[in-house]
Coordinates of C-alpha atoms and ligand atoms in Angstrom, one line a residue:
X1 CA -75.7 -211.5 -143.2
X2 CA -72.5 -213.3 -143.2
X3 CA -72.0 -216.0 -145.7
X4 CA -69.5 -219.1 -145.5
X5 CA -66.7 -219.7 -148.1
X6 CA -65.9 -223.0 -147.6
X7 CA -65.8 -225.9 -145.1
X8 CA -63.5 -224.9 -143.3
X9 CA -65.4 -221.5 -142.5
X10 CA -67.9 -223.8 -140.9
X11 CA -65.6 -225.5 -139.0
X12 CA -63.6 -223.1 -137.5
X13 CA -67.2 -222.2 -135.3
X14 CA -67.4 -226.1 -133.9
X15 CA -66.2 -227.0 -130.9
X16 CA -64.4 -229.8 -132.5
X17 CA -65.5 -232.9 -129.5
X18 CA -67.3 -234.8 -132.5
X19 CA -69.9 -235.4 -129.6
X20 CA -72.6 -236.2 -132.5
X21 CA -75.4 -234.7 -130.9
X22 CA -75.9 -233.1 -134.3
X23 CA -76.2 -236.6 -135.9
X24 CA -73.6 -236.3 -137.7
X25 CA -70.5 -238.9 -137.3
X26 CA -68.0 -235.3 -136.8
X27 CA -67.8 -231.7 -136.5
X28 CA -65.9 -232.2 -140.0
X29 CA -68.8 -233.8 -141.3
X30 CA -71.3 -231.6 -140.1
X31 CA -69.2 -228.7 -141.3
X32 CA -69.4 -230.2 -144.9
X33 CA -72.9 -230.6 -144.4
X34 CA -73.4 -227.1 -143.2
X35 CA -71.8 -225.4 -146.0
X36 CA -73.5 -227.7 -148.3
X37 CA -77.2 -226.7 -147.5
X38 CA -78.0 -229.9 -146.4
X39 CA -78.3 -229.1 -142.1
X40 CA -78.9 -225.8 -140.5
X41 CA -75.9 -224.4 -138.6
X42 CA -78.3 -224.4 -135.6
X43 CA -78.7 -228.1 -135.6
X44 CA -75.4 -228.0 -133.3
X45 CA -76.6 -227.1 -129.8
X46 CA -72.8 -225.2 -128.9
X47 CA -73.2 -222.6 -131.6
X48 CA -73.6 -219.0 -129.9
X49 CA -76.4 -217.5 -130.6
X50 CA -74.8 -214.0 -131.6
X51 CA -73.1 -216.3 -134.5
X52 CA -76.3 -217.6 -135.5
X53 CA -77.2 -214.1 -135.9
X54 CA -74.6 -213.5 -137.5
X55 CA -74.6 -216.3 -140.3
X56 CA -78.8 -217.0 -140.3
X57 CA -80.4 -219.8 -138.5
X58 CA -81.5 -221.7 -141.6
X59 CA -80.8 -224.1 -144.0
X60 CA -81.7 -222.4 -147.3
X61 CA -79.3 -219.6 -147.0
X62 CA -76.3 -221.8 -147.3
X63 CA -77.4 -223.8 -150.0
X64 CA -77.8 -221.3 -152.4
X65 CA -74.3 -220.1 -151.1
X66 CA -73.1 -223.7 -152.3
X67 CA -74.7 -223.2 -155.5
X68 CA -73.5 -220.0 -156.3
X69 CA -70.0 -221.0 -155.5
X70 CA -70.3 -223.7 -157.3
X71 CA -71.1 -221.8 -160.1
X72 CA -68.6 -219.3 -159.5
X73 CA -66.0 -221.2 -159.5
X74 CA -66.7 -223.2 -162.6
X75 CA -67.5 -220.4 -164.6
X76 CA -63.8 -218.2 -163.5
X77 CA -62.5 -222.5 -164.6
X78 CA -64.5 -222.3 -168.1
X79 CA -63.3 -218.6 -168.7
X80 CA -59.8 -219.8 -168.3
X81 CA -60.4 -223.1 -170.6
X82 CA -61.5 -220.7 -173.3
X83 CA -58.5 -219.1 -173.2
X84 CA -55.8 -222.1 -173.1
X85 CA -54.5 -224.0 -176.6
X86 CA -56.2 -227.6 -175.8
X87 CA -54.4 -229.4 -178.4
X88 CA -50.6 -228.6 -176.6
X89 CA -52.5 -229.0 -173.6
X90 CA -53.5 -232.9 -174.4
X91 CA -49.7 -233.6 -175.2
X92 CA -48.5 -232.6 -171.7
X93 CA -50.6 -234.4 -169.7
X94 CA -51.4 -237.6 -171.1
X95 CA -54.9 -236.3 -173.0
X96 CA -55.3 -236.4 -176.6
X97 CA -57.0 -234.3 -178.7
X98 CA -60.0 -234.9 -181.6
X99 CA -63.2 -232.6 -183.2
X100 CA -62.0 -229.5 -180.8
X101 CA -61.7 -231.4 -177.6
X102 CA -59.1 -232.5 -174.8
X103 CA -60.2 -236.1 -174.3
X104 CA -59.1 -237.2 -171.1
X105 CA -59.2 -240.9 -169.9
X106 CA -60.6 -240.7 -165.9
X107 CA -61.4 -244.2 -164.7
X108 CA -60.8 -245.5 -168.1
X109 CA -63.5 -243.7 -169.7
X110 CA -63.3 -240.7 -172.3
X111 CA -64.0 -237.0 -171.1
X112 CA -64.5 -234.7 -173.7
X113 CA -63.7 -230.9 -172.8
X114 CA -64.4 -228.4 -175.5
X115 CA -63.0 -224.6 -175.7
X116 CA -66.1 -223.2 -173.6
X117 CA -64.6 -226.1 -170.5
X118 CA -68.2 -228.1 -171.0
X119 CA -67.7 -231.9 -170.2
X120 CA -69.1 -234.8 -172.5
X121 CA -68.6 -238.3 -170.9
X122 CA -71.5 -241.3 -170.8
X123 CA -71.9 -240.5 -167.5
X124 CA -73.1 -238.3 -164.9
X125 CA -70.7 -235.6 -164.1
X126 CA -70.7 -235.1 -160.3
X127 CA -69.8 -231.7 -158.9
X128 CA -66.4 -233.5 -157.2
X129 CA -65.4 -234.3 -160.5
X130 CA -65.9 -231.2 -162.7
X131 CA -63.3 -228.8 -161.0
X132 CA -60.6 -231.1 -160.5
X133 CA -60.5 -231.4 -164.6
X134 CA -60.8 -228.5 -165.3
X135 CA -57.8 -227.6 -163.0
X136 CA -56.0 -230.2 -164.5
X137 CA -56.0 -228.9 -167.8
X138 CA -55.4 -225.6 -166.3
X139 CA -52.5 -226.0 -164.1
X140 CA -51.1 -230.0 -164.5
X141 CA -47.4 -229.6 -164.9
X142 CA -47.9 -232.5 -167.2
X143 CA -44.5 -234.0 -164.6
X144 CA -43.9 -237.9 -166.1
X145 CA -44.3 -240.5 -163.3
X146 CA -42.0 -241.8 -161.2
X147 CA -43.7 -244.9 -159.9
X148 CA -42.8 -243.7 -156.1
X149 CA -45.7 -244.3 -154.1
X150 CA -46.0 -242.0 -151.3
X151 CA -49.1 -241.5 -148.9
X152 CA -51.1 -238.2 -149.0
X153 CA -49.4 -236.9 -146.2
X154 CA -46.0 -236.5 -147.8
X155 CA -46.7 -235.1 -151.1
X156 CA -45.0 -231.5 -150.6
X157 CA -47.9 -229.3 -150.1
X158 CA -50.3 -231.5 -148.5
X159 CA -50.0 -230.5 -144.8
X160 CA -52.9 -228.2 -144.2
X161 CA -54.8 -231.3 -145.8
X162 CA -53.2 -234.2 -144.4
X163 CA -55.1 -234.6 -141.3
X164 CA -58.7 -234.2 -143.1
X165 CA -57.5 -236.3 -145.8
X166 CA -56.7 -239.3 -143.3
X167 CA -60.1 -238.8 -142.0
X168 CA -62.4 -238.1 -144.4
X169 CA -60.7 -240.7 -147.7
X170 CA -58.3 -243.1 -146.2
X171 CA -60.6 -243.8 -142.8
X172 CA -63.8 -243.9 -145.6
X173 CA -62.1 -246.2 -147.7
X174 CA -61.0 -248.5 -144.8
X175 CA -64.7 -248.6 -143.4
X176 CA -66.4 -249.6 -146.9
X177 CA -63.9 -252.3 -147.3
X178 CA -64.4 -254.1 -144.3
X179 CA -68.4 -253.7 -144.5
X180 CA -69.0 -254.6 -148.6
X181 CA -67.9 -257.9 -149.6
X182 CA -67.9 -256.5 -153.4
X183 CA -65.8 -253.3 -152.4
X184 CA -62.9 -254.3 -154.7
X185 CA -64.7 -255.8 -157.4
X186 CA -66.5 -252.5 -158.0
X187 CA -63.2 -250.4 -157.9
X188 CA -62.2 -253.1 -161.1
X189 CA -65.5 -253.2 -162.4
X190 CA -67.0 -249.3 -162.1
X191 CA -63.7 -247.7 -161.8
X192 CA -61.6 -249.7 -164.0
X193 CA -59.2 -250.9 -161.3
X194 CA -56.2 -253.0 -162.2
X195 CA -55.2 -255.2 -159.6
X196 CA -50.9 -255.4 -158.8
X197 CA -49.0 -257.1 -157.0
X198 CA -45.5 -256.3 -154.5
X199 CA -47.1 -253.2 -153.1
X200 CA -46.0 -253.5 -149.3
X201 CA -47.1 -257.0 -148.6
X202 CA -50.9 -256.0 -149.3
X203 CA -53.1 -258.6 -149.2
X204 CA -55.2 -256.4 -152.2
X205 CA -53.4 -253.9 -154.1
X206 CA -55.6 -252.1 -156.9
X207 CA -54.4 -249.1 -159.1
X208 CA -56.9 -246.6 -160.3
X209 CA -56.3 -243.4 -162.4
X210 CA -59.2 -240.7 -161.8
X211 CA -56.3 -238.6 -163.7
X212 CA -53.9 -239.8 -166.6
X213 CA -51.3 -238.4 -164.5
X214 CA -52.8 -238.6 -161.1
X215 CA -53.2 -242.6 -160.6
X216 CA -54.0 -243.7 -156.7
X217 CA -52.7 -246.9 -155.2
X218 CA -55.1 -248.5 -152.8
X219 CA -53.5 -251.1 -150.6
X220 CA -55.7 -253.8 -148.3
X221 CA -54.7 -256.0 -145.5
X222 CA -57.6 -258.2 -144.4
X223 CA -57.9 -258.7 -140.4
X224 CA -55.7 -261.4 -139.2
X225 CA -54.4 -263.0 -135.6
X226 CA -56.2 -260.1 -133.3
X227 CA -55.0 -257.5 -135.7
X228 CA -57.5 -254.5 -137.3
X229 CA -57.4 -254.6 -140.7
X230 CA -55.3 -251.9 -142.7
X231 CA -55.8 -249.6 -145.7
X232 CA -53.8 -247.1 -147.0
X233 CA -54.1 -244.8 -150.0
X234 CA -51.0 -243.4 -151.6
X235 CA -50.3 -240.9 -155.0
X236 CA -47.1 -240.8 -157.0
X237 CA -45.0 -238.5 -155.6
X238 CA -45.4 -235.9 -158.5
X239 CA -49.0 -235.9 -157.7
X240 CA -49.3 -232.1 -156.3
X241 CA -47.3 -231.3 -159.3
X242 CA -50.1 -232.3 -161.9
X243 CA -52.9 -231.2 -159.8
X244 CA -53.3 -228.5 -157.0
X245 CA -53.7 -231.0 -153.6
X246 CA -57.1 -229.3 -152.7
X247 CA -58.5 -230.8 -156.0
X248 CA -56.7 -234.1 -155.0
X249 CA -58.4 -233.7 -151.7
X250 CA -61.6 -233.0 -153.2
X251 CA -61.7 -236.0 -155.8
X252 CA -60.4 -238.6 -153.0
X253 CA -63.4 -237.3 -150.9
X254 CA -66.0 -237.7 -153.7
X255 CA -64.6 -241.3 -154.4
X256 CA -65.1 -242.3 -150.7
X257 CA -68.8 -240.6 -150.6
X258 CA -69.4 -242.4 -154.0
X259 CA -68.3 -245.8 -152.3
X260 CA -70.3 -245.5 -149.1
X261 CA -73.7 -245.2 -151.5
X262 CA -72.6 -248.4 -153.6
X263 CA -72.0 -250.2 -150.5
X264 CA -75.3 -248.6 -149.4
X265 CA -77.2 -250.1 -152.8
X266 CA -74.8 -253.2 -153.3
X267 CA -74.0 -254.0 -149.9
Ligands
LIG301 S1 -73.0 -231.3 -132.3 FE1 -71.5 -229.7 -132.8 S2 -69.8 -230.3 -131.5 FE2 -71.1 -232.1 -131.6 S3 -70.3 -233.3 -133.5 FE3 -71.9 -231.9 -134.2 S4 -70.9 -230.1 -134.9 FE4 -69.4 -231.2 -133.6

């Protein structure tokens, strides 16, 4: 039985209409779904039988491949912590270190990664988070700021991303802001957002840092005279430089999945 890697495994088998008849809002979404064990492949009604064959009809097979990736990749992550000096690590890229850990501010609150790459932080870990810092640590050229915004799209080796990314985070993002009232007050509240000001005539422009040296700019223009409203999300343009821009993909998702169930609870 074949097994998926990744999303985009998934994907590549839709016929990409984003007809919904799967009940999902896109094939992207389905695909995500798919690989994470939460919807049977078959669920689409234009997958070929001889695939379904191929890959299994049922759910359960593909969420223990999720698992065991998971797993899989954080355990090749820890081996490589073990092996990397934390304390020269904190000093490139922006951590500090105390008691034999990296402490690492993300959303303004202290993550504490010892030699063995285990986390310590008040709150819950979620899988979106883990990898991206522990890749940070890893492979973060530690590059200084420059405080030149740029949007997802043109940070250097974005461009197999860019079109998810617009999709899945900025298009996210936009949607929970228009529909929850307290939208920006949890980004400053939960997330530790600073609000700023002369960021391309934005009505609402917060900063957060989900990294020391990966902060996000979100930028809001509230409907007005017949026009949609506008969000856009931009990274300093040394972004892919401190963190690989699948991780930055993956923590932007996780951010916008995390905002849709606040705005689910909160409304
Ligand atoms: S039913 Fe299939 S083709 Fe339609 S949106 Fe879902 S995954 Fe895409």
């Amino acid at each position: 039985m074949n097994q998926f890697k990744n999303t985009m495994d998934v994907f590549k088998l839709l016929k990409k209409n984003n007809c919904r008849k799967c009940n999902k809002p896109t094939c992207l979404s389905f695909a995500a779904a798919v690989f994470q064990g939460q919807i049977a492949l078959e669920e689409c009604p234009f997958i070929d039988r001889d695939i379904l064959n191929q890959y299994g009809f049922k759910k359960p097979v593909y969420e223990s491949t999720f698992e065991q990736e998971y797993k899989k990749v954080m355990t090749g992550l820890k081996d490589r912590v073990n092996r990397v000096d934390l304390e020269s690590r904190a000093q490139k890229i922006g951590g500090r270190y105390s008691n034999g850990r990296l402490v690492l501010k993300i959303f303004g609150k202290d993550f504490g990664i010892d030699q063995n790459g285990s986390i310590f932080t008040d709150i819950h870990v979620n899988q979106w988070i883990a990898p991206p810092v522990l890749n940070y640590i890893l492979s973060s050229d530690g590059v200084p700021l420059t405080g030149v915004w740029v949007p997802f799209r043109e940070l250097e080796t974005s461009k197999d991303w860019a079109r998810f990314f617009e999709h899945q985070c900025v298009n996210a993002f936009k949607q929970v802001a228009d529909t929850t009232p307290s939208f920006f007050r949890d980004i400053i509240e939960l997330f530790n957002g600073k609000q700023v000001g002369n960021h391309y005539e934005a009505d609402i422009a917060l900063i957060i840092h989900p990294l020391p040296l990966l902060p996000m700019l979100i930028c809001y223009n509230h409907p007005e005279g017949g026009l949609e409203s506008d969000l856009n999300l931009f990274f300093d343009k040394t972004a892919d430089k401190n963190l690989p821009v699948e991780n930055i993909y993956t923590l932007s998702t996780g951010l916008s999945n995390m905002f849709r169930k606040l705005a689910r609870t909160h409304g």
